[in-house]
């Protein structure tokens, strides 16, 4: 527990008692009460020490050097913005690069990425959200005003889905600027999906990729979870090696995928690991590994953001399953001449 000892403060209260704050800690402070007494009224003075519990002040995120440096989900993006090697470890070289950046912006040269430095870098972890007005195709509904935010505290998010791609600026990468970490293309189910905003322009490739835009990255993670459920052949489980084959489609070599999935899952996903698709924790690890592999550094979402997105995606899958069941029951009831309401009452919970 950290502590500090500011100069003692003395403040009189109604009866002349002095309140002296001796020292303040993270969650409590030590206080003495000094009452002079009133002899004419027969009141004796006293000195008393008490301890008062305090609600700790909310702490803003600060990204700084660790010893020894370990991977952190925001460090790789910070390093990429600063154009240094993105190993996702905040070490001496990153501290030096941050100091240079701070000097160029007239900021205190602490080597730490606090609110002022982070916002100068273009990061959003200190923002509660951002309102934007978007035209088509970035907004695909009659709604044009959108509120972009992270659904979890201190999380990174984008509010610039319409920004042009600039190779020297990693913040404009499709997966980041659209809040769509899996860069999932425009899908038939998009308008019914929570957080859907619109689409990007085509990337001009032979595949004519048009990426969906979401208001929060957690919704983008959820969309990947839903897309995975709809598109992976076996909807129950698969080994990591089988998942890699699905992703690479006979294209790039498998080894870089396998190596990165192992790395970004902290060694929990090797080629033989069987991933259960209804296990939120395993799907969280898979999502983080897949997106980090594509980014070539730890993807800049916190574990809480990933887990929130996976949970939302699973909830949408369950709704889809229930809707499909209702449709099948209604269709079968129609074919057999049974009241659909009666049929569903037999099979579905009320």
mmCIF file of C-alpha atoms in Angstrom:
data_model
loop_
_atom_site.group_PDB
_atom_site.id
_atom_site.type_symbol
_atom_site.label_atom_id
_atom_site.label_comp_id
_atom_site.label_asym_id
_atom_site.label_seq_id
_atom_site.Cartn_x
_atom_site.Cartn_y
_atom_site.Cartn_z
ATOM 1 C CA UNK A 1 0.000 0.000 0.000
ATOM 2 C CA UNK A 2 1.462 3.330 -0.992
ATOM 3 C CA UNK A 3 1.233 6.282 1.357
ATOM 4 C CA UNK A 4 2.165 9.916 1.492
ATOM 5 C CA UNK A 5 2.574 12.412 4.333
ATOM 6 C CA UNK A 6 1.328 15.845 3.275
ATOM 7 C CA UNK A 7 1.636 18.824 5.618
ATOM 8 C CA UNK A 8 -0.818 18.494 8.470
ATOM 9 C CA UNK A 9 -4.028 20.365 7.782
ATOM 10 C CA UNK A 10 -5.981 22.018 10.556
ATOM 11 C CA UNK A 11 -9.592 23.018 10.018
ATOM 12 C CA UNK A 12 -11.867 24.292 12.818
ATOM 13 C CA UNK A 13 -15.308 22.781 13.156
ATOM 14 C CA UNK A 14 -18.352 24.249 14.866
ATOM 15 C CA UNK A 15 -17.264 23.895 18.494
ATOM 16 C CA UNK A 16 -13.673 24.993 17.873
ATOM 17 C CA UNK A 17 -12.260 21.473 17.560
ATOM 18 C CA UNK A 18 -9.297 21.308 15.180
ATOM 19 C CA UNK A 19 -9.172 18.481 12.596
ATOM 20 C CA UNK A 20 -5.600 17.513 11.679
ATOM 21 C CA UNK A 21 -4.986 15.125 8.773
ATOM 22 C CA UNK A 22 -1.703 13.432 9.638
ATOM 23 C CA UNK A 23 -1.266 11.079 6.699
ATOM 24 C CA UNK A 24 -3.347 9.881 3.785
ATOM 25 C CA UNK A 25 -3.214 6.361 2.359
ATOM 26 C CA UNK A 26 -4.853 4.713 -0.631
ATOM 27 C CA UNK A 27 -8.066 3.850 1.178
ATOM 28 C CA UNK A 28 -7.893 5.550 4.608
ATOM 29 C CA UNK A 29 -6.435 8.518 6.402
ATOM 30 C CA UNK A 30 -5.242 9.166 9.962
ATOM 31 C CA UNK A 31 -6.875 12.151 11.649
ATOM 32 C CA UNK A 32 -6.476 13.781 15.078
ATOM 33 C CA UNK A 33 -9.225 15.786 16.710
ATOM 34 C CA UNK A 34 -7.977 18.473 19.107
ATOM 35 C CA UNK A 35 -10.641 20.123 21.283
ATOM 36 C CA UNK A 36 -9.540 23.068 23.457
ATOM 37 C CA UNK A 37 -12.313 22.590 26.012
ATOM 38 C CA UNK A 38 -14.380 25.236 27.768
ATOM 39 C CA UNK A 39 -13.487 25.464 31.474
ATOM 40 C CA UNK A 40 -16.208 28.020 32.106
ATOM 41 C CA UNK A 41 -18.739 25.379 31.087
ATOM 42 C CA UNK A 42 -16.938 22.535 32.802
ATOM 43 C CA UNK A 43 -15.895 21.000 29.467
ATOM 44 C CA UNK A 44 -12.444 19.425 29.355
ATOM 45 C CA UNK A 45 -10.276 19.422 26.235
ATOM 46 C CA UNK A 46 -9.139 16.248 24.502
ATOM 47 C CA UNK A 47 -6.918 14.909 21.734
ATOM 48 C CA UNK A 48 -8.164 11.902 19.824
ATOM 49 C CA UNK A 49 -6.794 9.998 16.824
ATOM 50 C CA UNK A 50 -9.263 8.372 14.462
ATOM 51 C CA UNK A 51 -9.028 6.557 11.145
ATOM 52 C CA UNK A 52 -11.415 7.304 8.318
ATOM 53 C CA UNK A 53 -12.014 4.933 5.435
ATOM 54 C CA UNK A 54 -11.893 6.690 2.082
ATOM 55 C CA UNK A 55 -13.108 5.582 -1.296
ATOM 56 C CA UNK A 56 -9.943 5.270 -3.409
ATOM 57 C CA UNK A 57 -9.841 7.735 -6.286
ATOM 58 C CA UNK A 58 -10.470 6.263 -9.712
ATOM 59 C CA UNK A 59 -7.171 5.680 -11.450
ATOM 60 C CA UNK A 60 -6.699 6.421 -15.111
ATOM 61 C CA UNK A 61 -4.672 3.947 -17.150
ATOM 62 C CA UNK A 62 -0.966 4.656 -17.553
ATOM 63 C CA UNK A 63 1.146 2.496 -19.847
ATOM 64 C CA UNK A 64 4.775 2.418 -18.788
ATOM 65 C CA UNK A 65 7.975 0.399 -18.629
ATOM 66 C CA UNK A 66 7.797 -2.887 -16.784
ATOM 67 C CA UNK A 67 10.707 -4.742 -15.225
ATOM 68 C CA UNK A 68 11.043 -7.313 -16.550
ATOM 69 C CA UNK A 69 9.027 -6.169 -19.567
ATOM 70 C CA UNK A 70 6.140 -8.484 -20.394
ATOM 71 C CA UNK A 71 3.613 -8.298 -23.210
ATOM 72 C CA UNK A 72 0.799 -5.789 -22.786
ATOM 73 C CA UNK A 73 -2.207 -5.443 -25.057
ATOM 74 C CA UNK A 74 -1.674 -1.709 -25.770
ATOM 75 C CA UNK A 75 2.104 -1.650 -26.126
ATOM 76 C CA UNK A 76 2.301 -3.122 -29.631
ATOM 77 C CA UNK A 77 -0.014 -0.445 -31.023
ATOM 78 C CA UNK A 78 1.909 2.288 -29.201
ATOM 79 C CA UNK A 79 5.162 0.961 -30.653
ATOM 80 C CA UNK A 80 3.662 0.826 -34.147
ATOM 81 C CA UNK A 81 2.465 4.429 -33.910
ATOM 82 C CA UNK A 82 5.980 5.428 -32.811
ATOM 83 C CA UNK A 83 7.484 3.387 -35.688
ATOM 84 C CA UNK A 84 9.659 1.160 -33.516
ATOM 85 C CA UNK A 85 9.776 -2.633 -33.316
ATOM 86 C CA UNK A 86 6.385 -3.858 -32.113
ATOM 87 C CA UNK A 87 7.161 -6.660 -29.667
ATOM 88 C CA UNK A 88 4.350 -5.558 -27.274
ATOM 89 C CA UNK A 89 6.854 -5.252 -24.402
ATOM 90 C CA UNK A 90 7.246 -1.835 -22.798
ATOM 91 C CA UNK A 91 10.988 -1.731 -22.205
ATOM 92 C CA UNK A 92 13.766 0.849 -22.298
ATOM 93 C CA UNK A 93 13.606 1.439 -26.054
ATOM 94 C CA UNK A 94 9.866 2.129 -25.867
ATOM 95 C CA UNK A 95 10.349 4.512 -22.937
ATOM 96 C CA UNK A 96 12.983 6.382 -24.958
ATOM 97 C CA UNK A 97 10.695 6.580 -27.990
ATOM 98 C CA UNK A 98 7.829 7.877 -25.839
ATOM 99 C CA UNK A 99 10.106 10.568 -24.378
ATOM 100 C CA UNK A 100 11.100 11.682 -27.884
ATOM 101 C CA UNK A 101 7.438 11.865 -28.859
ATOM 102 C CA UNK A 102 6.580 13.831 -25.707
ATOM 103 C CA UNK A 103 9.397 16.281 -26.421
ATOM 104 C CA UNK A 104 8.095 16.816 -29.962
ATOM 105 C CA UNK A 105 4.636 17.621 -28.564
ATOM 106 C CA UNK A 106 5.803 19.834 -25.707
ATOM 107 C CA UNK A 107 4.647 17.336 -23.083
ATOM 108 C CA UNK A 108 6.446 16.368 -19.850
ATOM 109 C CA UNK A 109 9.099 13.811 -20.809
ATOM 110 C CA UNK A 110 8.106 11.042 -18.410
ATOM 111 C CA UNK A 111 8.416 8.136 -20.830
ATOM 112 C CA UNK A 112 4.956 7.032 -19.687
ATOM 113 C CA UNK A 113 1.804 6.999 -21.783
ATOM 114 C CA UNK A 114 -0.730 8.810 -19.635
ATOM 115 C CA UNK A 115 -3.895 10.584 -20.783
ATOM 116 C CA UNK A 116 -2.149 13.571 -22.401
ATOM 117 C CA UNK A 117 0.423 11.458 -24.216
ATOM 118 C CA UNK A 118 -2.085 8.762 -25.140
ATOM 119 C CA UNK A 119 -4.528 11.220 -26.659
ATOM 120 C CA UNK A 120 -1.675 12.865 -28.579
ATOM 121 C CA UNK A 121 -0.857 9.404 -29.960
ATOM 122 C CA UNK A 122 -4.501 8.994 -31.013
ATOM 123 C CA UNK A 123 -5.488 6.469 -28.340
ATOM 124 C CA UNK A 124 -8.981 6.502 -26.833
ATOM 125 C CA UNK A 125 -8.605 4.568 -23.560
ATOM 126 C CA UNK A 126 -9.340 7.715 -21.521
ATOM 127 C CA UNK A 127 -12.530 8.653 -23.414
ATOM 128 C CA UNK A 128 -16.077 7.810 -22.352
ATOM 129 C CA UNK A 129 -17.151 7.796 -25.977
ATOM 130 C CA UNK A 130 -17.387 9.944 -29.084
ATOM 131 C CA UNK A 131 -20.391 11.084 -31.109
ATOM 132 C CA UNK A 132 -20.091 11.003 -34.886
ATOM 133 C CA UNK A 133 -22.347 11.771 -37.833
ATOM 134 C CA UNK A 134 -21.689 9.371 -40.705
ATOM 135 C CA UNK A 135 -22.967 9.234 -44.252
ATOM 136 C CA UNK A 136 -23.414 6.141 -46.409
ATOM 137 C CA UNK A 137 -21.905 3.599 -46.704
ATOM 138 C CA UNK A 138 -20.420 4.006 -43.219
ATOM 139 C CA UNK A 139 -23.961 4.352 -41.865
ATOM 140 C CA UNK A 140 -26.275 1.893 -43.599
ATOM 141 C CA UNK A 141 -29.537 2.775 -41.876
ATOM 142 C CA UNK A 142 -31.657 5.902 -41.616
ATOM 143 C CA UNK A 143 -29.673 6.705 -38.490
ATOM 144 C CA UNK A 144 -26.683 8.967 -39.140
ATOM 145 C CA UNK A 145 -25.658 9.983 -35.589
ATOM 146 C CA UNK A 146 -23.696 7.325 -33.719
ATOM 147 C CA UNK A 147 -22.026 7.041 -30.329
ATOM 148 C CA UNK A 148 -18.756 5.122 -30.478
ATOM 149 C CA UNK A 149 -17.320 3.755 -27.242
ATOM 150 C CA UNK A 150 -15.827 0.783 -25.427
ATOM 151 C CA UNK A 151 -18.309 -1.301 -23.473
ATOM 152 C CA UNK A 152 -15.653 -1.920 -20.814
ATOM 153 C CA UNK A 153 -13.735 0.561 -18.661
ATOM 154 C CA UNK A 154 -10.519 2.023 -20.081
ATOM 155 C CA UNK A 155 -10.901 0.032 -23.293
ATOM 156 C CA UNK A 156 -9.588 1.111 -26.684
ATOM 157 C CA UNK A 157 -12.107 1.883 -29.435
ATOM 158 C CA UNK A 158 -12.276 3.696 -32.770
ATOM 159 C CA UNK A 159 -14.546 6.570 -33.762
ATOM 160 C CA UNK A 160 -12.988 7.098 -37.222
ATOM 161 C CA UNK A 161 -14.369 4.278 -39.433
ATOM 162 C CA UNK A 162 -14.420 6.650 -42.408
ATOM 163 C CA UNK A 163 -10.715 7.504 -42.165
ATOM 164 C CA UNK A 164 -8.700 6.672 -45.296
ATOM 165 C CA UNK A 165 -6.109 3.934 -44.973
ATOM 166 C CA UNK A 166 -2.652 5.394 -44.414
ATOM 167 C CA UNK A 167 0.034 2.715 -44.266
ATOM 168 C CA UNK A 168 2.209 4.775 -41.912
ATOM 169 C CA UNK A 169 -0.658 5.070 -39.410
ATOM 170 C CA UNK A 170 -1.668 1.749 -37.805
ATOM 171 C CA UNK A 171 -4.805 3.351 -36.355
ATOM 172 C CA UNK A 172 -6.276 3.354 -39.873
ATOM 173 C CA UNK A 173 -5.934 -0.410 -40.310
ATOM 174 C CA UNK A 174 -9.315 -1.885 -41.242
ATOM 175 C CA UNK A 175 -9.627 -4.128 -38.178
ATOM 176 C CA UNK A 176 -8.998 -1.160 -35.852
ATOM 177 C CA UNK A 177 -10.820 1.734 -37.449
ATOM 178 C CA UNK A 178 -14.032 -0.272 -37.971
ATOM 179 C CA UNK A 179 -14.161 -1.770 -34.433
ATOM 180 C CA UNK A 180 -14.242 -5.089 -36.291
ATOM 181 C CA UNK A 181 -11.135 -7.000 -35.093
ATOM 182 C CA UNK A 182 -11.820 -9.950 -37.387
ATOM 183 C CA UNK A 183 -12.401 -7.609 -40.359
ATOM 184 C CA UNK A 184 -15.569 -9.593 -41.094
ATOM 185 C CA UNK A 185 -16.989 -8.687 -44.489
ATOM 186 C CA UNK A 186 -20.509 -7.412 -45.030
ATOM 187 C CA UNK A 187 -22.849 -10.241 -44.045
ATOM 188 C CA UNK A 188 -26.515 -10.918 -44.700
ATOM 189 C CA UNK A 189 -27.222 -10.906 -40.955
ATOM 190 C CA UNK A 190 -25.542 -7.564 -40.285
ATOM 191 C CA UNK A 191 -28.611 -5.356 -39.748
ATOM 192 C CA UNK A 192 -29.955 -7.570 -36.974
ATOM 193 C CA UNK A 193 -26.631 -7.686 -35.144
ATOM 194 C CA UNK A 194 -26.116 -5.475 -32.060
ATOM 195 C CA UNK A 195 -23.834 -2.491 -32.560
ATOM 196 C CA UNK A 196 -23.911 -2.604 -36.367
ATOM 197 C CA UNK A 197 -23.373 0.833 -37.935
ATOM 198 C CA UNK A 198 -22.516 0.403 -41.613
ATOM 199 C CA UNK A 199 -19.756 -0.663 -43.990
ATOM 200 C CA UNK A 200 -16.505 0.566 -45.445
ATOM 201 C CA UNK A 201 -15.920 1.253 -49.106
ATOM 202 C CA UNK A 202 -14.544 -1.690 -51.051
ATOM 203 C CA UNK A 203 -10.829 -2.233 -50.600
ATOM 204 C CA UNK A 204 -10.461 -2.577 -54.373
ATOM 205 C CA UNK A 205 -9.138 -6.124 -54.167
ATOM 206 C CA UNK A 206 -10.240 -9.015 -56.366
ATOM 207 C CA UNK A 207 -12.375 -10.170 -53.429
ATOM 208 C CA UNK A 208 -14.021 -6.730 -53.247
ATOM 209 C CA UNK A 209 -13.796 -6.714 -49.449
ATOM 210 C CA UNK A 210 -16.378 -4.500 -47.730
ATOM 211 C CA UNK A 211 -15.898 -4.535 -43.952
ATOM 212 C CA UNK A 212 -18.694 -4.060 -41.425
ATOM 213 C CA UNK A 213 -18.460 -1.145 -38.974
ATOM 214 C CA UNK A 214 -19.508 -1.476 -35.321
ATOM 215 C CA UNK A 215 -20.020 1.131 -32.618
ATOM 216 C CA UNK A 216 -17.841 -0.759 -30.120
ATOM 217 C CA UNK A 217 -15.006 -3.261 -30.589
ATOM 218 C CA UNK A 218 -16.771 -5.667 -28.234
ATOM 219 C CA UNK A 219 -19.584 -5.887 -30.802
ATOM 220 C CA UNK A 220 -16.945 -6.569 -33.435
ATOM 221 C CA UNK A 221 -15.572 -9.462 -31.376
ATOM 222 C CA UNK A 222 -19.155 -10.705 -30.987
ATOM 223 C CA UNK A 223 -19.649 -10.529 -34.763
ATOM 224 C CA UNK A 224 -16.526 -12.647 -35.268
ATOM 225 C CA UNK A 225 -17.882 -15.183 -32.760
ATOM 226 C CA UNK A 226 -21.190 -15.351 -34.612
ATOM 227 C CA UNK A 227 -19.475 -15.519 -38.017
ATOM 228 C CA UNK A 228 -17.247 -18.355 -36.745
ATOM 229 C CA UNK A 229 -20.291 -20.323 -35.583
ATOM 230 C CA UNK A 230 -22.004 -19.899 -38.940
ATOM 231 C CA UNK A 231 -18.991 -20.695 -41.122
ATOM 232 C CA UNK A 232 -16.776 -23.264 -39.408
ATOM 233 C CA UNK A 233 -17.822 -26.733 -40.673
ATOM 234 C CA UNK A 234 -17.841 -28.438 -37.270
ATOM 235 C CA UNK A 235 -19.867 -26.327 -34.853
ATOM 236 C CA UNK A 236 -18.800 -28.359 -31.804
ATOM 237 C CA UNK A 237 -15.010 -28.472 -31.593
ATOM 238 C CA UNK A 238 -11.797 -28.679 -33.596
ATOM 239 C CA UNK A 239 -8.071 -28.820 -32.993
ATOM 240 C CA UNK A 240 -6.042 -25.657 -33.407
ATOM 241 C CA UNK A 241 -4.363 -27.249 -36.434
ATOM 242 C CA UNK A 242 -7.775 -27.801 -38.048
ATOM 243 C CA UNK A 243 -8.810 -24.218 -37.309
ATOM 244 C CA UNK A 244 -5.599 -22.957 -38.912
ATOM 245 C CA UNK A 245 -6.375 -24.979 -42.049
ATOM 246 C CA UNK A 246 -9.799 -23.343 -42.178
ATOM 247 C CA UNK A 247 -8.256 -19.879 -41.852
ATOM 248 C CA UNK A 248 -5.377 -20.183 -44.270
ATOM 249 C CA UNK A 249 -7.440 -21.940 -46.946
ATOM 250 C CA UNK A 250 -4.420 -23.611 -48.475
ATOM 251 C CA UNK A 251 -2.650 -20.270 -48.767
ATOM 252 C CA UNK A 252 0.176 -19.171 -46.426
ATOM 253 C CA UNK A 253 2.186 -21.819 -44.538
ATOM 254 C CA UNK A 254 0.560 -23.122 -41.372
ATOM 255 C CA UNK A 255 3.573 -22.786 -39.072
ATOM 256 C CA UNK A 256 3.410 -18.990 -38.547
ATOM 257 C CA UNK A 257 -0.250 -19.361 -37.541
ATOM 258 C CA UNK A 258 0.495 -22.187 -35.126
ATOM 259 C CA UNK A 259 3.477 -20.369 -33.645
ATOM 260 C CA UNK A 260 1.479 -17.171 -33.082
ATOM 261 C CA UNK A 261 -1.598 -18.914 -31.698
ATOM 262 C CA UNK A 262 0.652 -20.574 -29.130
ATOM 263 C CA UNK A 263 2.355 -17.256 -28.330
ATOM 264 C CA UNK A 264 -0.744 -15.081 -28.024
ATOM 265 C CA UNK A 265 -2.595 -17.656 -25.930
ATOM 266 C CA UNK A 266 0.326 -17.746 -23.468
ATOM 267 C CA UNK A 267 1.042 -21.336 -24.459
ATOM 268 C CA UNK A 268 -2.507 -22.604 -23.959
ATOM 269 C CA UNK A 269 -3.292 -23.273 -27.627
ATOM 270 C CA UNK A 270 -0.876 -25.639 -29.349
ATOM 271 C CA UNK A 271 -1.561 -27.446 -32.604
ATOM 272 C CA UNK A 272 -3.216 -30.412 -30.849
ATOM 273 C CA UNK A 273 -5.391 -28.429 -28.434
ATOM 274 C CA UNK A 274 -9.081 -29.181 -28.961
ATOM 275 C CA UNK A 275 -11.072 -25.947 -28.837
ATOM 276 C CA UNK A 276 -14.641 -26.408 -27.627
ATOM 277 C CA UNK A 277 -16.745 -23.868 -29.504
ATOM 278 C CA UNK A 278 -19.263 -23.483 -26.673
ATOM 279 C CA UNK A 279 -16.501 -22.678 -24.167
ATOM 280 C CA UNK A 280 -16.310 -18.891 -23.818
ATOM 281 C CA UNK A 281 -12.835 -18.956 -22.269
ATOM 282 C CA UNK A 282 -11.334 -21.049 -25.062
ATOM 283 C CA UNK A 283 -13.041 -18.891 -27.679
ATOM 284 C CA UNK A 284 -11.621 -15.792 -25.961
ATOM 285 C CA UNK A 285 -8.115 -17.243 -26.259
ATOM 286 C CA UNK A 286 -8.716 -18.178 -29.882
ATOM 287 C CA UNK A 287 -10.056 -14.713 -30.742
ATOM 288 C CA UNK A 288 -7.091 -12.962 -29.139
ATOM 289 C CA UNK A 289 -4.682 -15.283 -30.934
ATOM 290 C CA UNK A 290 -6.364 -14.915 -34.335
ATOM 291 C CA UNK A 291 -6.521 -11.116 -34.212
ATOM 292 C CA UNK A 292 -3.008 -10.726 -32.776
ATOM 293 C CA UNK A 293 -1.604 -12.968 -35.504
ATOM 294 C CA UNK A 294 -3.156 -10.730 -38.153
ATOM 295 C CA UNK A 295 -1.893 -7.564 -36.436
ATOM 296 C CA UNK A 296 1.599 -9.025 -35.802
ATOM 297 C CA UNK A 297 1.448 -7.788 -32.197
ATOM 298 C CA UNK A 298 -0.869 -8.224 -29.207
ATOM 299 C CA UNK A 299 -4.194 -6.878 -30.411
ATOM 300 C CA UNK A 300 -5.061 -3.669 -28.478
ATOM 301 C CA UNK A 301 -8.127 -4.931 -26.650
ATOM 302 C CA UNK A 302 -8.078 -5.902 -22.989
ATOM 303 C CA UNK A 303 -8.998 -9.409 -21.887
ATOM 304 C CA UNK A 304 -12.210 -7.953 -20.453
ATOM 305 C CA UNK A 305 -13.100 -6.487 -23.846
ATOM 306 C CA UNK A 306 -12.494 -9.832 -25.535
ATOM 307 C CA UNK A 307 -14.528 -11.735 -22.956
ATOM 308 C CA UNK A 308 -17.398 -9.250 -23.169
ATOM 309 C CA UNK A 309 -17.475 -9.611 -26.947
ATOM 310 C CA UNK A 310 -17.402 -13.408 -26.830
ATOM 311 C CA UNK A 311 -20.267 -13.403 -24.327
ATOM 312 C CA UNK A 312 -22.374 -11.092 -26.527
ATOM 313 C CA UNK A 313 -21.643 -13.294 -29.529
ATOM 314 C CA UNK A 314 -22.707 -16.435 -27.681
ATOM 315 C CA UNK A 315 -25.937 -14.755 -26.594
ATOM 316 C CA UNK A 316 -26.682 -13.889 -30.224
ATOM 317 C CA UNK A 317 -25.964 -17.477 -31.249
ATOM 318 C CA UNK A 318 -28.460 -18.742 -28.670
ATOM 319 C CA UNK A 319 -31.092 -16.326 -29.955
ATOM 320 C CA UNK A 320 -30.437 -17.528 -33.498
ATOM 321 C CA UNK A 321 -30.764 -21.153 -32.413
ATOM 322 C CA UNK A 322 -34.052 -20.446 -30.663
ATOM 323 C CA UNK A 323 -35.379 -18.562 -33.676
ATOM 324 C CA UNK A 324 -34.400 -21.412 -35.985
ATOM 325 C CA UNK A 325 -36.161 -23.860 -33.680
ATOM 326 C CA UNK A 326 -39.319 -21.752 -33.732
ATOM 327 C CA UNK A 327 -39.229 -21.622 -37.520
ATOM 328 C CA UNK A 328 -38.784 -25.396 -37.792
ATOM 329 C CA UNK A 329 -41.595 -26.085 -35.330
ATOM 330 C CA UNK A 330 -43.903 -23.650 -37.103
ATOM 331 C CA UNK A 331 -43.102 -25.182 -40.497
ATOM 332 C CA UNK A 332 -43.645 -28.730 -39.240
ATOM 333 C CA UNK A 333 -46.842 -27.726 -37.492
ATOM 334 C CA UNK A 334 -48.143 -26.190 -40.706
ATOM 335 C CA UNK A 335 -47.328 -29.348 -42.669
ATOM 336 C CA UNK A 336 -49.139 -31.540 -40.151
ATOM 337 C CA UNK A 337 -52.030 -29.127 -39.645
ATOM 338 C CA UNK A 338 -51.220 -28.432 -35.985
ATOM 339 C CA UNK A 339 -51.614 -25.037 -34.395
ATOM 340 C CA UNK A 340 -48.162 -23.437 -34.347
ATOM 341 C CA UNK A 341 -48.826 -21.879 -30.945
ATOM 342 C CA UNK A 342 -49.745 -25.260 -29.490
ATOM 343 C CA UNK A 343 -46.701 -26.907 -31.056
ATOM 344 C CA UNK A 344 -44.292 -24.314 -29.702
ATOM 345 C CA UNK A 345 -45.921 -24.464 -26.291
ATOM 346 C CA UNK A 346 -45.016 -28.141 -26.152
ATOM 347 C CA UNK A 347 -41.367 -27.645 -27.078
ATOM 348 C CA UNK A 348 -40.302 -24.215 -25.862
ATOM 349 C CA UNK A 349 -40.154 -22.808 -22.344
ATOM 350 C CA UNK A 350 -42.711 -20.138 -21.658
#
